[in-house]
PDB file of C-alpha atoms and ligand atoms in Angstrom:
ATOM      1  CA  MET A  17     206.580  69.629 -48.968  1.00  0.00           C
ATOM      2  CA  THR A  18     209.303  67.366 -47.580  1.00  0.00           C
ATOM      3  CA  ILE A  19     208.958  63.588 -47.492  1.00  0.00           C
ATOM      4  CA  ALA A  20     208.475  61.780 -44.187  1.00  0.00           C
ATOM      5  CA  PHE A  21     208.675  58.139 -43.105  1.00  0.00           C
ATOM      6  CA  LEU A  22     205.835  56.652 -41.087  1.00  0.00           C
ATOM      7  CA  ASN A  23     205.550  52.985 -40.158  1.00  0.00           C
ATOM      8  CA  GLY A  24     207.379  51.633 -43.195  1.00  0.00           C
ATOM      9  CA  GLU A  25     206.117  54.096 -45.807  1.00  0.00           C
ATOM     10  CA  TYR A  26     207.334  57.345 -47.321  1.00  0.00           C
ATOM     11  CA  MET A  27     204.836  60.151 -47.881  1.00  0.00           C
ATOM     12  CA  PRO A  28     204.572  63.967 -47.953  1.00  0.00           C
ATOM     13  CA  LEU A  29     204.964  65.230 -44.391  1.00  0.00           C
ATOM     14  CA  SER A  30     201.435  66.712 -44.433  1.00  0.00           C
ATOM     15  CA  GLU A  31     199.999  63.239 -45.102  1.00  0.00           C
ATOM     16  CA  ALA A  32     201.773  61.565 -42.154  1.00  0.00           C
ATOM     17  CA  LYS A  33     198.998  60.958 -39.614  1.00  0.00           C
ATOM     18  CA  ILE A  34     198.880  59.063 -36.313  1.00  0.00           C
ATOM     19  CA  SER A  35     196.086  58.239 -33.906  1.00  0.00           C
ATOM     20  CA  PRO A  36     195.473  60.506 -30.886  1.00  0.00           C
ATOM     21  CA  MET A  37     195.552  57.224 -28.920  1.00  0.00           C
ATOM     22  CA  ASP A  38     199.260  56.916 -29.713  1.00  0.00           C
ATOM     23  CA  ARG A  39     201.143  56.751 -26.427  1.00  0.00           C
ATOM     24  CA  GLY A  40     203.695  59.181 -27.788  1.00  0.00           C
ATOM     25  CA  PHE A  41     200.887  61.744 -27.997  1.00  0.00           C
ATOM     26  CA  LEU A  42     199.137  60.813 -24.723  1.00  0.00           C
ATOM     27  CA  PHE A  43     202.173  60.194 -22.497  1.00  0.00           C
ATOM     28  CA  GLY A  44     205.296  61.318 -24.366  1.00  0.00           C
ATOM     29  CA  ASP A  45     206.084  57.600 -24.211  1.00  0.00           C
ATOM     30  CA  GLY A  46     208.872  57.289 -26.739  1.00  0.00           C
ATOM     31  CA  ILE A  47     212.489  57.859 -27.720  1.00  0.00           C
ATOM     32  CA  TYR A  48     213.898  60.142 -30.402  1.00  0.00           C
ATOM     33  CA  GLU A  49     217.110  61.075 -32.174  1.00  0.00           C
ATOM     34  CA  VAL A  50     218.310  63.945 -34.339  1.00  0.00           C
ATOM     35  CA  ILE A  51     221.129  63.014 -36.723  1.00  0.00           C
ATOM     36  CA  PRO A  52     222.970  65.799 -38.580  1.00  0.00           C
ATOM     37  CA  THR A  53     224.059  65.217 -42.184  1.00  0.00           C
ATOM     38  CA  TYR A  54     226.048  67.464 -44.511  1.00  0.00           C
ATOM     39  CA  SER A  55     226.113  66.809 -48.287  1.00  0.00           C
ATOM     40  CA  GLY A  56     224.742  63.331 -47.631  1.00  0.00           C
ATOM     41  CA  LYS A  57     227.289  62.396 -44.951  1.00  0.00           C
ATOM     42  CA  ALA A  58     225.989  61.680 -41.433  1.00  0.00           C
ATOM     43  CA  VAL A  59     227.826  62.678 -38.251  1.00  0.00           C
ATOM     44  CA  GLY A  60     227.825  60.056 -35.483  1.00  0.00           C
ATOM     45  CA  PHE A  61     225.293  57.662 -37.056  1.00  0.00           C
ATOM     46  CA  LYS A  62     226.491  54.704 -34.943  1.00  0.00           C
ATOM     47  CA  GLY A  63     226.444  56.744 -31.745  1.00  0.00           C
ATOM     48  CA  HIS A  64     222.930  58.032 -32.428  1.00  0.00           C
ATOM     49  CA  THR A  65     221.450  54.632 -33.274  1.00  0.00           C
ATOM     50  CA  SER A  66     223.117  52.896 -30.342  1.00  0.00           C
ATOM     51  CA  ARG A  67     221.889  55.611 -27.939  1.00  0.00           C
ATOM     52  CA  MET A  68     218.409  55.104 -29.408  1.00  0.00           C
ATOM     53  CA  SER A  69     218.670  51.326 -28.771  1.00  0.00           C
ATOM     54  CA  GLN A  70     219.738  51.969 -25.179  1.00  0.00           C
ATOM     55  CA  GLY A  71     216.832  54.373 -24.664  1.00  0.00           C
ATOM     56  CA  LEU A  72     214.351  51.887 -26.142  1.00  0.00           C
ATOM     57  CA  ASP A  73     215.759  49.099 -23.931  1.00  0.00           C
ATOM     58  CA  ALA A  74     215.472  51.363 -20.879  1.00  0.00           C
ATOM     59  CA  ILE A  75     211.748  51.859 -21.486  1.00  0.00           C
ATOM     60  CA  GLU A  76     211.132  48.303 -22.755  1.00  0.00           C
ATOM     61  CA  ILE A  77     210.213  49.053 -26.343  1.00  0.00           C
ATOM     62  CA  THR A  78     211.633  46.563 -28.845  1.00  0.00           C
ATOM     63  CA  ASN A  79     213.785  48.370 -31.383  1.00  0.00           C
ATOM     64  CA  PRO A  80     211.780  47.901 -34.594  1.00  0.00           C
ATOM     65  CA  TYR A  81     214.819  48.088 -36.907  1.00  0.00           C
ATOM     66  CA  SER A  82     218.407  46.905 -37.157  1.00  0.00           C
ATOM     67  CA  GLY A  83     221.257  49.384 -37.594  1.00  0.00           C
ATOM     68  CA  ASP A  84     221.291  48.649 -41.348  1.00  0.00           C
ATOM     69  CA  GLU A  85     217.559  49.283 -41.605  1.00  0.00           C
ATOM     70  CA  TRP A  86     217.898  52.616 -39.799  1.00  0.00           C
ATOM     71  CA  GLN A  87     220.735  53.436 -42.186  1.00  0.00           C
ATOM     72  CA  THR A  88     218.455  52.707 -45.166  1.00  0.00           C
ATOM     73  CA  ILE A  89     215.711  54.963 -43.759  1.00  0.00           C
ATOM     74  CA  LEU A  90     218.241  57.744 -43.124  1.00  0.00           C
ATOM     75  CA  SER A  91     219.700  57.474 -46.641  1.00  0.00           C
ATOM     76  CA  SER A  92     216.222  57.373 -48.222  1.00  0.00           C
ATOM     77  CA  LEU A  93     215.075  60.450 -46.298  1.00  0.00           C
ATOM     78  CA  ILE A  94     218.163  62.363 -47.426  1.00  0.00           C
ATOM     79  CA  GLU A  95     217.765  61.213 -51.031  1.00  0.00           C
ATOM     80  CA  LYS A  96     214.045  62.016 -51.189  1.00  0.00           C
ATOM     81  CA  ASN A  97     214.447  65.408 -49.495  1.00  0.00           C
ATOM     82  CA  LYS A  98     217.549  66.810 -51.144  1.00  0.00           C
ATOM     83  CA  VAL A  99     215.447  68.558 -53.793  1.00  0.00           C
ATOM     84  CA  PHE A 100     213.570  70.382 -51.028  1.00  0.00           C
ATOM     85  CA  ILE A 101     216.610  71.152 -48.834  1.00  0.00           C
ATOM     86  CA  GLU A 102     219.041  72.482 -51.386  1.00  0.00           C
ATOM     87  CA  SER A 103     221.769  73.487 -48.914  1.00  0.00           C
ATOM     88  CA  GLY A 104     222.414  69.786 -48.222  1.00  0.00           C
ATOM     89  CA  ASN A 105     222.506  70.561 -44.466  1.00  0.00           C
ATOM     90  CA  ILE A 106     219.882  68.037 -43.406  1.00  0.00           C
ATOM     91  CA  GLY A 107     218.870  66.952 -39.923  1.00  0.00           C
ATOM     92  CA  VAL A 108     217.092  63.608 -39.770  1.00  0.00           C
ATOM     93  CA  TYR A 109     214.648  63.110 -36.906  1.00  0.00           C
ATOM     94  CA  PHE A 110     213.769  59.554 -35.793  1.00  0.00           C
ATOM     95  CA  HIS A 111     210.996  58.914 -33.283  1.00  0.00           C
ATOM     96  CA  VAL A 112     209.808  55.593 -31.896  1.00  0.00           C
ATOM     97  CA  SER A 113     206.782  55.684 -29.619  1.00  0.00           C
ATOM     98  CA  ARG A 114     205.310  52.689 -27.806  1.00  0.00           C
ATOM     99  CA  GLY A 115     202.430  52.697 -30.303  1.00  0.00           C
ATOM    100  CA  THR A 116     198.674  53.120 -30.417  1.00  0.00           C
ATOM    101  CA  ASP A 117     196.492  51.606 -27.700  1.00  0.00           C
ATOM    102  CA  THR A 118     192.703  51.283 -27.498  1.00  0.00           C
ATOM    103  CA  LYS A 119     192.510  52.855 -24.048  1.00  0.00           C
ATOM    104  CA  ARG A 120     194.410  55.374 -21.947  1.00  0.00           C
ATOM    105  CA  PHE A 121     196.095  53.303 -19.255  1.00  0.00           C
ATOM    106  CA  HIS A 122     199.509  54.061 -17.769  1.00  0.00           C
ATOM    107  CA  ALA A 123     201.034  50.552 -17.726  1.00  0.00           C
ATOM    108  CA  TYR A 124     202.929  49.415 -20.818  1.00  0.00           C
ATOM    109  CA  PRO A 125     200.400  47.572 -23.011  1.00  0.00           C
ATOM    110  CA  LYS A 126     201.478  44.210 -24.419  1.00  0.00           C
ATOM    111  CA  ASN A 127     201.497  43.361 -28.121  1.00  0.00           C
ATOM    112  CA  ILE A 128     201.184  46.758 -29.698  1.00  0.00           C
ATOM    113  CA  ALA A 129     203.497  47.769 -32.522  1.00  0.00           C
ATOM    114  CA  PRO A 130     205.676  50.835 -31.988  1.00  0.00           C
ATOM    115  CA  THR A 131     204.944  53.899 -34.112  1.00  0.00           C
ATOM    116  CA  VAL A 132     208.027  54.859 -36.123  1.00  0.00           C
ATOM    117  CA  PHE A 133     208.290  58.336 -37.585  1.00  0.00           C
ATOM    118  CA  GLY A 134     211.111  60.080 -39.420  1.00  0.00           C
ATOM    119  CA  PHE A 135     211.396  63.380 -41.200  1.00  0.00           C
ATOM    120  CA  ALA A 136     214.089  65.654 -42.619  1.00  0.00           C
ATOM    121  CA  PHE A 137     214.624  69.341 -41.976  1.00  0.00           C
ATOM    122  CA  GLU A 138     217.205  71.980 -42.727  1.00  0.00           C
ATOM    123  CA  ILE A 139     219.884  72.544 -40.111  1.00  0.00           C
ATOM    124  CA  ALA A 140     222.438  75.345 -39.832  1.00  0.00           C
ATOM    125  CA  PRO A 141     225.498  75.047 -42.068  1.00  0.00           C
ATOM    126  CA  PRO A 142     228.696  73.710 -40.473  1.00  0.00           C
ATOM    127  CA  GLN A 143     230.211  76.136 -37.976  1.00  0.00           C
ATOM    128  CA  PRO A 144     232.729  78.510 -39.578  1.00  0.00           C
ATOM    129  CA  THR A 145     236.342  78.035 -38.538  1.00  0.00           C
ATOM    130  CA  ALA A 146     237.175  81.722 -37.948  1.00  0.00           C
ATOM    131  CA  LYS A 147     235.933  83.194 -34.675  1.00  0.00           C
ATOM    132  CA  THR A 148     234.970  86.409 -36.427  1.00  0.00           C
ATOM    133  CA  ASP A 149     232.488  84.461 -38.574  1.00  0.00           C
ATOM    134  CA  ALA A 150     230.887  82.526 -35.700  1.00  0.00           C
ATOM    135  CA  LYS A 151     227.457  83.373 -34.357  1.00  0.00           C
ATOM    136  CA  PRO A 152     227.990  84.080 -30.643  1.00  0.00           C
ATOM    137  CA  PHE A 153     225.333  82.692 -28.297  1.00  0.00           C
ATOM    138  CA  LYS A 154     223.894  84.343 -25.208  1.00  0.00           C
ATOM    139  CA  VAL A 155     222.269  82.105 -22.605  1.00  0.00           C
ATOM    140  CA  ALA A 156     220.189  82.190 -19.439  1.00  0.00           C
ATOM    141  CA  LEU A 157     220.998  80.170 -16.296  1.00  0.00           C
ATOM    142  CA  GLN A 158     218.356  78.232 -14.338  1.00  0.00           C
ATOM    143  CA  GLN A 159     218.088  75.447 -11.790  1.00  0.00           C
ATOM    144  CA  ASP A 160     217.399  72.177 -13.599  1.00  0.00           C
ATOM    145  CA  LYS A 161     213.790  71.253 -12.866  1.00  0.00           C
ATOM    146  CA  ARG A 162     213.578  68.188 -15.099  1.00  0.00           C
ATOM    147  CA  TRP A 163     213.208  64.538 -14.134  1.00  0.00           C
ATOM    148  CA  GLN A 164     215.899  62.225 -12.770  1.00  0.00           C
ATOM    149  CA  ARG A 165     216.468  60.298 -16.003  1.00  0.00           C
ATOM    150  CA  CYS A 166     217.887  62.932 -18.310  1.00  0.00           C
ATOM    151  CA  HIS A 167     220.278  60.343 -19.799  1.00  0.00           C
ATOM    152  CA  ILE A 168     217.277  58.825 -21.653  1.00  0.00           C
ATOM    153  CA  LYS A 169     216.489  60.746 -24.847  1.00  0.00           C
ATOM    154  CA  SER A 170     212.789  60.689 -24.162  1.00  0.00           C
ATOM    155  CA  THR A 171     210.158  62.430 -26.237  1.00  0.00           C
ATOM    156  CA  SER A 172     208.712  63.747 -22.924  1.00  0.00           C
ATOM    157  CA  LEU A 173     210.396  67.125 -23.297  1.00  0.00           C
ATOM    158  CA  LEU A 174     208.112  69.489 -21.382  1.00  0.00           C
ATOM    159  CA  GLY A 175     210.811  70.300 -18.812  1.00  0.00           C
ATOM    160  CA  ASN A 176     213.315  71.041 -21.594  1.00  0.00           C
ATOM    161  CA  VAL A 177     210.741  73.090 -23.495  1.00  0.00           C
ATOM    162  CA  MET A 178     209.994  75.211 -20.408  1.00  0.00           C
ATOM    163  CA  HIS A 179     213.691  75.838 -19.717  1.00  0.00           C
ATOM    164  CA  TYR A 180     214.296  76.724 -23.381  1.00  0.00           C
ATOM    165  CA  GLN A 181     211.304  79.083 -23.395  1.00  0.00           C
ATOM    166  CA  ALA A 182     212.684  80.868 -20.312  1.00  0.00           C
ATOM    167  CA  GLY A 183     215.738  81.702 -22.417  1.00  0.00           C
ATOM    168  CA  VAL A 184     213.590  82.886 -25.306  1.00  0.00           C
ATOM    169  CA  ASP A 185     211.585  85.071 -22.905  1.00  0.00           C
ATOM    170  CA  ALA A 186     214.870  86.556 -21.636  1.00  0.00           C
ATOM    171  CA  GLY A 187     215.880  87.350 -25.235  1.00  0.00           C
ATOM    172  CA  VAL A 188     218.737  84.805 -25.376  1.00  0.00           C
ATOM    173  CA  ASN A 189     219.464  81.636 -27.362  1.00  0.00           C
ATOM    174  CA  GLU A 190     219.522  78.860 -24.727  1.00  0.00           C
ATOM    175  CA  THR A 191     219.279  78.118 -21.007  1.00  0.00           C
ATOM    176  CA  ILE A 192     222.134  76.438 -19.149  1.00  0.00           C
ATOM    177  CA  LEU A 193     221.033  74.347 -16.153  1.00  0.00           C
ATOM    178  CA  TYR A 194     222.526  73.624 -12.721  1.00  0.00           C
ATOM    179  CA  ASN A 195     221.513  70.948 -10.213  1.00  0.00           C
ATOM    180  CA  SER A 196     220.464  71.372  -6.571  1.00  0.00           C
ATOM    181  CA  GLU A 197     224.155  71.543  -5.572  1.00  0.00           C
ATOM    182  CA  GLY A 198     224.792  74.395  -8.008  1.00  0.00           C
ATOM    183  CA  MET A 199     226.769  72.203 -10.429  1.00  0.00           C
ATOM    184  CA  ILE A 200     226.234  72.641 -14.175  1.00  0.00           C
ATOM    185  CA  THR A 201     224.507  69.670 -15.806  1.00  0.00           C
ATOM    186  CA  GLU A 202     223.736  70.638 -19.418  1.00  0.00           C
ATOM    187  CA  ALA A 203     221.496  73.073 -21.320  1.00  0.00           C
ATOM    188  CA  SER A 204     217.870  72.544 -22.322  1.00  0.00           C
ATOM    189  CA  SER A 205     218.881  71.096 -25.707  1.00  0.00           C
ATOM    190  CA  CYS A 206     222.707  71.007 -25.651  1.00  0.00           C
ATOM    191  CA  ASN A 207     225.687  69.852 -23.601  1.00  0.00           C
ATOM    192  CA  VAL A 208     227.981  72.408 -21.981  1.00  0.00           C
ATOM    193  CA  PHE A 209     231.764  72.871 -22.079  1.00  0.00           C
ATOM    194  CA  MET A 210     233.897  75.522 -20.417  1.00  0.00           C
ATOM    195  CA  VAL A 211     237.528  76.564 -20.756  1.00  0.00           C
ATOM    196  CA  LYS A 212     239.690  77.884 -17.913  1.00  0.00           C
ATOM    197  CA  ASP A 213     243.411  78.537 -18.227  1.00  0.00           C
ATOM    198  CA  GLY A 214     243.613  76.476 -21.414  1.00  0.00           C
ATOM    199  CA  CYS A 215     241.878  73.425 -19.938  1.00  0.00           C
ATOM    200  CA  ILE A 216     238.556  72.321 -21.465  1.00  0.00           C
ATOM    201  CA  SER A 217     236.012  70.646 -19.179  1.00  0.00           C
ATOM    202  CA  THR A 218     232.527  69.221 -19.464  1.00  0.00           C
ATOM    203  CA  PRO A 219     230.373  67.533 -16.789  1.00  0.00           C
ATOM    204  CA  PRO A 220     230.818  63.741 -16.551  1.00  0.00           C
ATOM    205  CA  LEU A 221     227.924  61.518 -17.633  1.00  0.00           C
ATOM    206  CA  ASN A 222     225.244  60.545 -15.144  1.00  0.00           C
ATOM    207  CA  HIS A 223     221.441  60.548 -14.952  1.00  0.00           C
ATOM    208  CA  GLU A 224     221.385  64.374 -14.876  1.00  0.00           C
ATOM    209  CA  LEU A 225     222.440  64.879 -18.480  1.00  0.00           C
ATOM    210  CA  LEU A 226     222.098  63.422 -21.936  1.00  0.00           C
ATOM    211  CA  PRO A 227     225.165  61.561 -23.240  1.00  0.00           C
ATOM    212  CA  GLY A 228     225.394  63.876 -26.247  1.00  0.00           C
ATOM    213  CA  ILE A 229     226.827  62.350 -29.404  1.00  0.00           C
ATOM    214  CA  THR A 230     228.362  65.697 -30.368  1.00  0.00           C
ATOM    215  CA  ARG A 231     229.868  65.875 -26.856  1.00  0.00           C
ATOM    216  CA  ALA A 232     231.497  62.458 -27.324  1.00  0.00           C
ATOM    217  CA  ILE A 233     232.772  63.269 -30.829  1.00  0.00           C
ATOM    218  CA  ALA A 234     234.083  66.640 -29.617  1.00  0.00           C
ATOM    219  CA  ILE A 235     235.967  65.111 -26.656  1.00  0.00           C
ATOM    220  CA  GLU A 236     237.685  62.615 -28.965  1.00  0.00           C
ATOM    221  CA  ALA A 237     238.395  65.279 -31.591  1.00  0.00           C
ATOM    222  CA  PHE A 238     239.911  67.624 -28.984  1.00  0.00           C
ATOM    223  CA  LYS A 239     242.113  64.843 -27.566  1.00  0.00           C
ATOM    224  CA  GLN A 240     243.347  63.898 -31.031  1.00  0.00           C
ATOM    225  CA  ALA A 241     244.236  67.549 -31.666  1.00  0.00           C
ATOM    226  CA  GLY A 242     246.292  67.651 -28.445  1.00  0.00           C
ATOM    227  CA  LEU A 243     243.874  69.890 -26.519  1.00  0.00           C
ATOM    228  CA  VAL A 244     243.521  69.256 -22.782  1.00  0.00           C
ATOM    229  CA  VAL A 245     239.986  68.070 -21.966  1.00  0.00           C
ATOM    230  CA  THR A 246     238.577  66.613 -18.747  1.00  0.00           C
ATOM    231  CA  GLU A 247     235.145  65.354 -17.678  1.00  0.00           C
ATOM    232  CA  THR A 248     234.643  67.117 -14.339  1.00  0.00           C
ATOM    233  CA  TRP A 249     231.851  68.903 -12.534  1.00  0.00           C
ATOM    234  CA  PHE A 250     231.972  72.677 -12.394  1.00  0.00           C
ATOM    235  CA  SER A 251     229.711  75.102 -10.580  1.00  0.00           C
ATOM    236  CA  LYS A 252     227.714  78.014 -11.926  1.00  0.00           C
ATOM    237  CA  ASP A 253     230.322  80.326 -10.351  1.00  0.00           C
ATOM    238  CA  ASP A 254     233.068  78.458 -12.249  1.00  0.00           C
ATOM    239  CA  LEU A 255     231.010  78.856 -15.415  1.00  0.00           C
ATOM    240  CA  LEU A 256     230.601  82.596 -14.913  1.00  0.00           C
ATOM    241  CA  ALA A 257     234.370  82.927 -14.281  1.00  0.00           C
ATOM    242  CA  ALA A 258     235.337  80.799 -17.321  1.00  0.00           C
ATOM    243  CA  ASP A 259     237.491  82.106 -20.164  1.00  0.00           C
ATOM    244  CA  GLU A 260     235.196  80.460 -22.725  1.00  0.00           C
ATOM    245  CA  VAL A 261     231.893  78.572 -22.693  1.00  0.00           C
ATOM    246  CA  TRP A 262     230.585  76.374 -25.516  1.00  0.00           C
ATOM    247  CA  LEU A 263     227.421  74.421 -26.248  1.00  0.00           C
ATOM    248  CA  THR A 264     227.401  71.197 -28.251  1.00  0.00           C
ATOM    249  CA  SER A 265     224.533  69.542 -30.094  1.00  0.00           C
ATOM    250  CA  SER A 266     223.837  67.814 -33.369  1.00  0.00           C
ATOM    251  CA  SER A 267     222.388  70.925 -34.937  1.00  0.00           C
ATOM    252  CA  LYS A 268     224.887  73.442 -33.463  1.00  0.00           C
ATOM    253  CA  GLU A 269     228.121  71.402 -33.507  1.00  0.00           C
ATOM    254  CA  VAL A 270     230.374  73.358 -31.074  1.00  0.00           C
ATOM    255  CA  ALA A 271     228.774  76.790 -30.551  1.00  0.00           C
ATOM    256  CA  PRO A 272     230.538  79.617 -28.679  1.00  0.00           C
ATOM    257  CA  VAL A 273     228.721  81.379 -25.817  1.00  0.00           C
ATOM    258  CA  VAL A 274     229.768  84.950 -25.016  1.00  0.00           C
ATOM    259  CA  GLU A 275     227.248  85.891 -22.334  1.00  0.00           C
ATOM    260  CA  VAL A 276     225.630  83.934 -19.471  1.00  0.00           C
ATOM    261  CA  GLU A 277     222.764  85.513 -17.528  1.00  0.00           C
ATOM    262  CA  GLY A 278     223.813  88.979 -18.729  1.00  0.00           C
ATOM    263  CA  LYS A 279     227.464  88.503 -17.718  1.00  0.00           C
ATOM    264  CA  LYS A 280     230.234  88.539 -20.326  1.00  0.00           C
ATOM    265  CA  ILE A 281     232.300  85.373 -20.583  1.00  0.00           C
ATOM    266  CA  GLY A 282     236.029  86.185 -20.849  1.00  0.00           C
ATOM    267  CA  SER A 283     236.408  89.195 -23.130  1.00  0.00           C
ATOM    268  CA  GLY A 284     232.802  88.843 -24.299  1.00  0.00           C
ATOM    269  CA  GLU A 285     234.019  87.687 -27.720  1.00  0.00           C
ATOM    270  CA  VAL A 286     234.397  84.262 -29.288  1.00  0.00           C
ATOM    271  CA  GLY A 287     237.617  82.765 -27.877  1.00  0.00           C
ATOM    272  CA  ASP A 288     240.881  81.493 -29.361  1.00  0.00           C
ATOM    273  CA  ILE A 289     240.497  77.970 -27.967  1.00  0.00           C
ATOM    274  CA  TRP A 290     237.092  77.723 -29.687  1.00  0.00           C
ATOM    275  CA  GLU A 291     238.863  78.280 -33.029  1.00  0.00           C
ATOM    276  CA  LYS A 292     241.199  75.361 -32.308  1.00  0.00           C
ATOM    277  CA  ALA A 293     238.314  73.251 -31.026  1.00  0.00           C
ATOM    278  CA  ILE A 294     236.038  73.760 -34.023  1.00  0.00           C
ATOM    279  CA  SER A 295     238.851  72.956 -36.458  1.00  0.00           C
ATOM    280  CA  ALA A 296     239.565  69.781 -34.486  1.00  0.00           C
ATOM    281  CA  TYR A 297     235.843  68.922 -34.545  1.00  0.00           C
ATOM    282  CA  HIS A 298     235.552  69.411 -38.319  1.00  0.00           C
ATOM    283  CA  ALA A 299     238.697  67.363 -38.921  1.00  0.00           C
ATOM    284  CA  TYR A 300     237.303  64.394 -37.003  1.00  0.00           C
ATOM    285  CA  LYS A 301     233.476  64.514 -37.170  1.00  0.00           C
ATOM    286  CA  PHE A 302     232.909  62.248 -40.201  1.00  0.00           C
ATOM    287  CA  GLN A 303     235.251  59.566 -38.827  1.00  0.00           C
ATOM    288  CA  ALA A 304     233.258  59.110 -35.612  1.00  0.00           C
TER     289      ALA A 304
HETATM  290  N1  PDD B 422     219.065  68.020 -28.604  1.00  0.00           N
HETATM  291  N2  PDD B 422     221.222  67.678 -24.056  1.00  0.00           N
HETATM  292  C1  PDD B 422     219.923  67.730 -24.396  1.00  0.00           C
HETATM  293  C2  PDD B 422     218.913  67.911 -23.311  1.00  0.00           C
HETATM  294  C3  PDD B 422     219.532  67.614 -25.736  1.00  0.00           C
HETATM  295  O1  PDD B 422     218.225  67.653 -26.079  1.00  0.00           O
HETATM  296  C4  PDD B 422     220.534  67.469 -26.736  1.00  0.00           C
HETATM  297  C5  PDD B 422     220.185  67.340 -28.191  1.00  0.00           C
HETATM  298  C6  PDD B 422     221.878  67.426 -26.336  1.00  0.00           C
HETATM  299  C7  PDD B 422     222.991  67.218 -27.333  1.00  0.00           C
HETATM  300  O2  PDD B 422     222.962  65.901 -27.825  1.00  0.00           O
HETATM  301  P1  PDD B 422     223.525  65.518 -29.272  1.00  0.00           P
HETATM  302  O3  PDD B 422     224.902  66.035 -29.343  1.00  0.00           O
HETATM  303  O4  PDD B 422     223.467  64.042 -29.307  1.00  0.00           O
HETATM  304  O5  PDD B 422     222.632  66.195 -30.298  1.00  0.00           O
HETATM  305  C8  PDD B 422     222.182  67.524 -24.992  1.00  0.00           C
HETATM  306  C9  PDD B 422     218.530  67.701 -29.911  1.00  0.00           C
HETATM  307  C10 PDD B 422     219.414  68.108 -31.049  1.00  0.00           C
HETATM  308  C11 PDD B 422     217.105  68.160 -30.027  1.00  0.00           C
HETATM  309  O6  PDD B 422     216.363  67.879 -29.104  1.00  0.00           O
HETATM  310  O7  PDD B 422     216.714  68.725 -31.037  1.00  0.00           O
END
């Protein structure tokens, strides 16, 4: 049984209990993060904790901890869980909800303490660097039906869950989303990149997509490696005509997609630019 953190204490995950009156449970009223770590080293810790602060500010929850305190919780969770997760590929989940109220009332209650939860779980090993070793993803394509504040990493994930499930039901690994104008926004739990004629692009940041930490690290890594990368909108037709498509997220790093909505991308195999991109990502990820 792995060890979790709940409101200042460490305990076996099965003993971590919260009230059903917690607003995270009743309303999905909270913010979360998933931070990948490999052999004890975190990727993008600063980016993750500052995005969490921005999310908490946006929904008017006071961040209960400083950056150093979050770092201590992260390090303690890794240390306490490394005996249970022997691969050393550990994702750390942080969740801050508005806290437990005495009644169910929509408005933000005053003077309640946020509920803070953290736990550790095994994530996939780092992506291989050879395209022949990579696990190719297949994805579905759907119109984005989520809310208008997708830049906030909210624990209210029903829209994402439904889009992800549509992919599962179609027998694929993820669902890429497009907005009402047919432009790609992101996927249900990842950001999206495409490659056309050697140029890498990803949608620019706005309220329609999460500012992914992996996305940001990848863009910087690609630039440092001399790859051409732009933040521009592209349509679902552009996506289907791309030479390569990739997904980025903390647990998948940069994952190659070979099929979208039953249509092969490029040759239908993991592409050459992906090989360059993943090497660039690995070379830079711990510096971010
Ligand atoms: N998902 N877009 C959405 C909607 C996401 O939920 C995520 C992350 C991303 C990628 O963000 P990052 O690179 O910071 O992980 C993009 C996490 C991992 C999850 O919900 O489990």
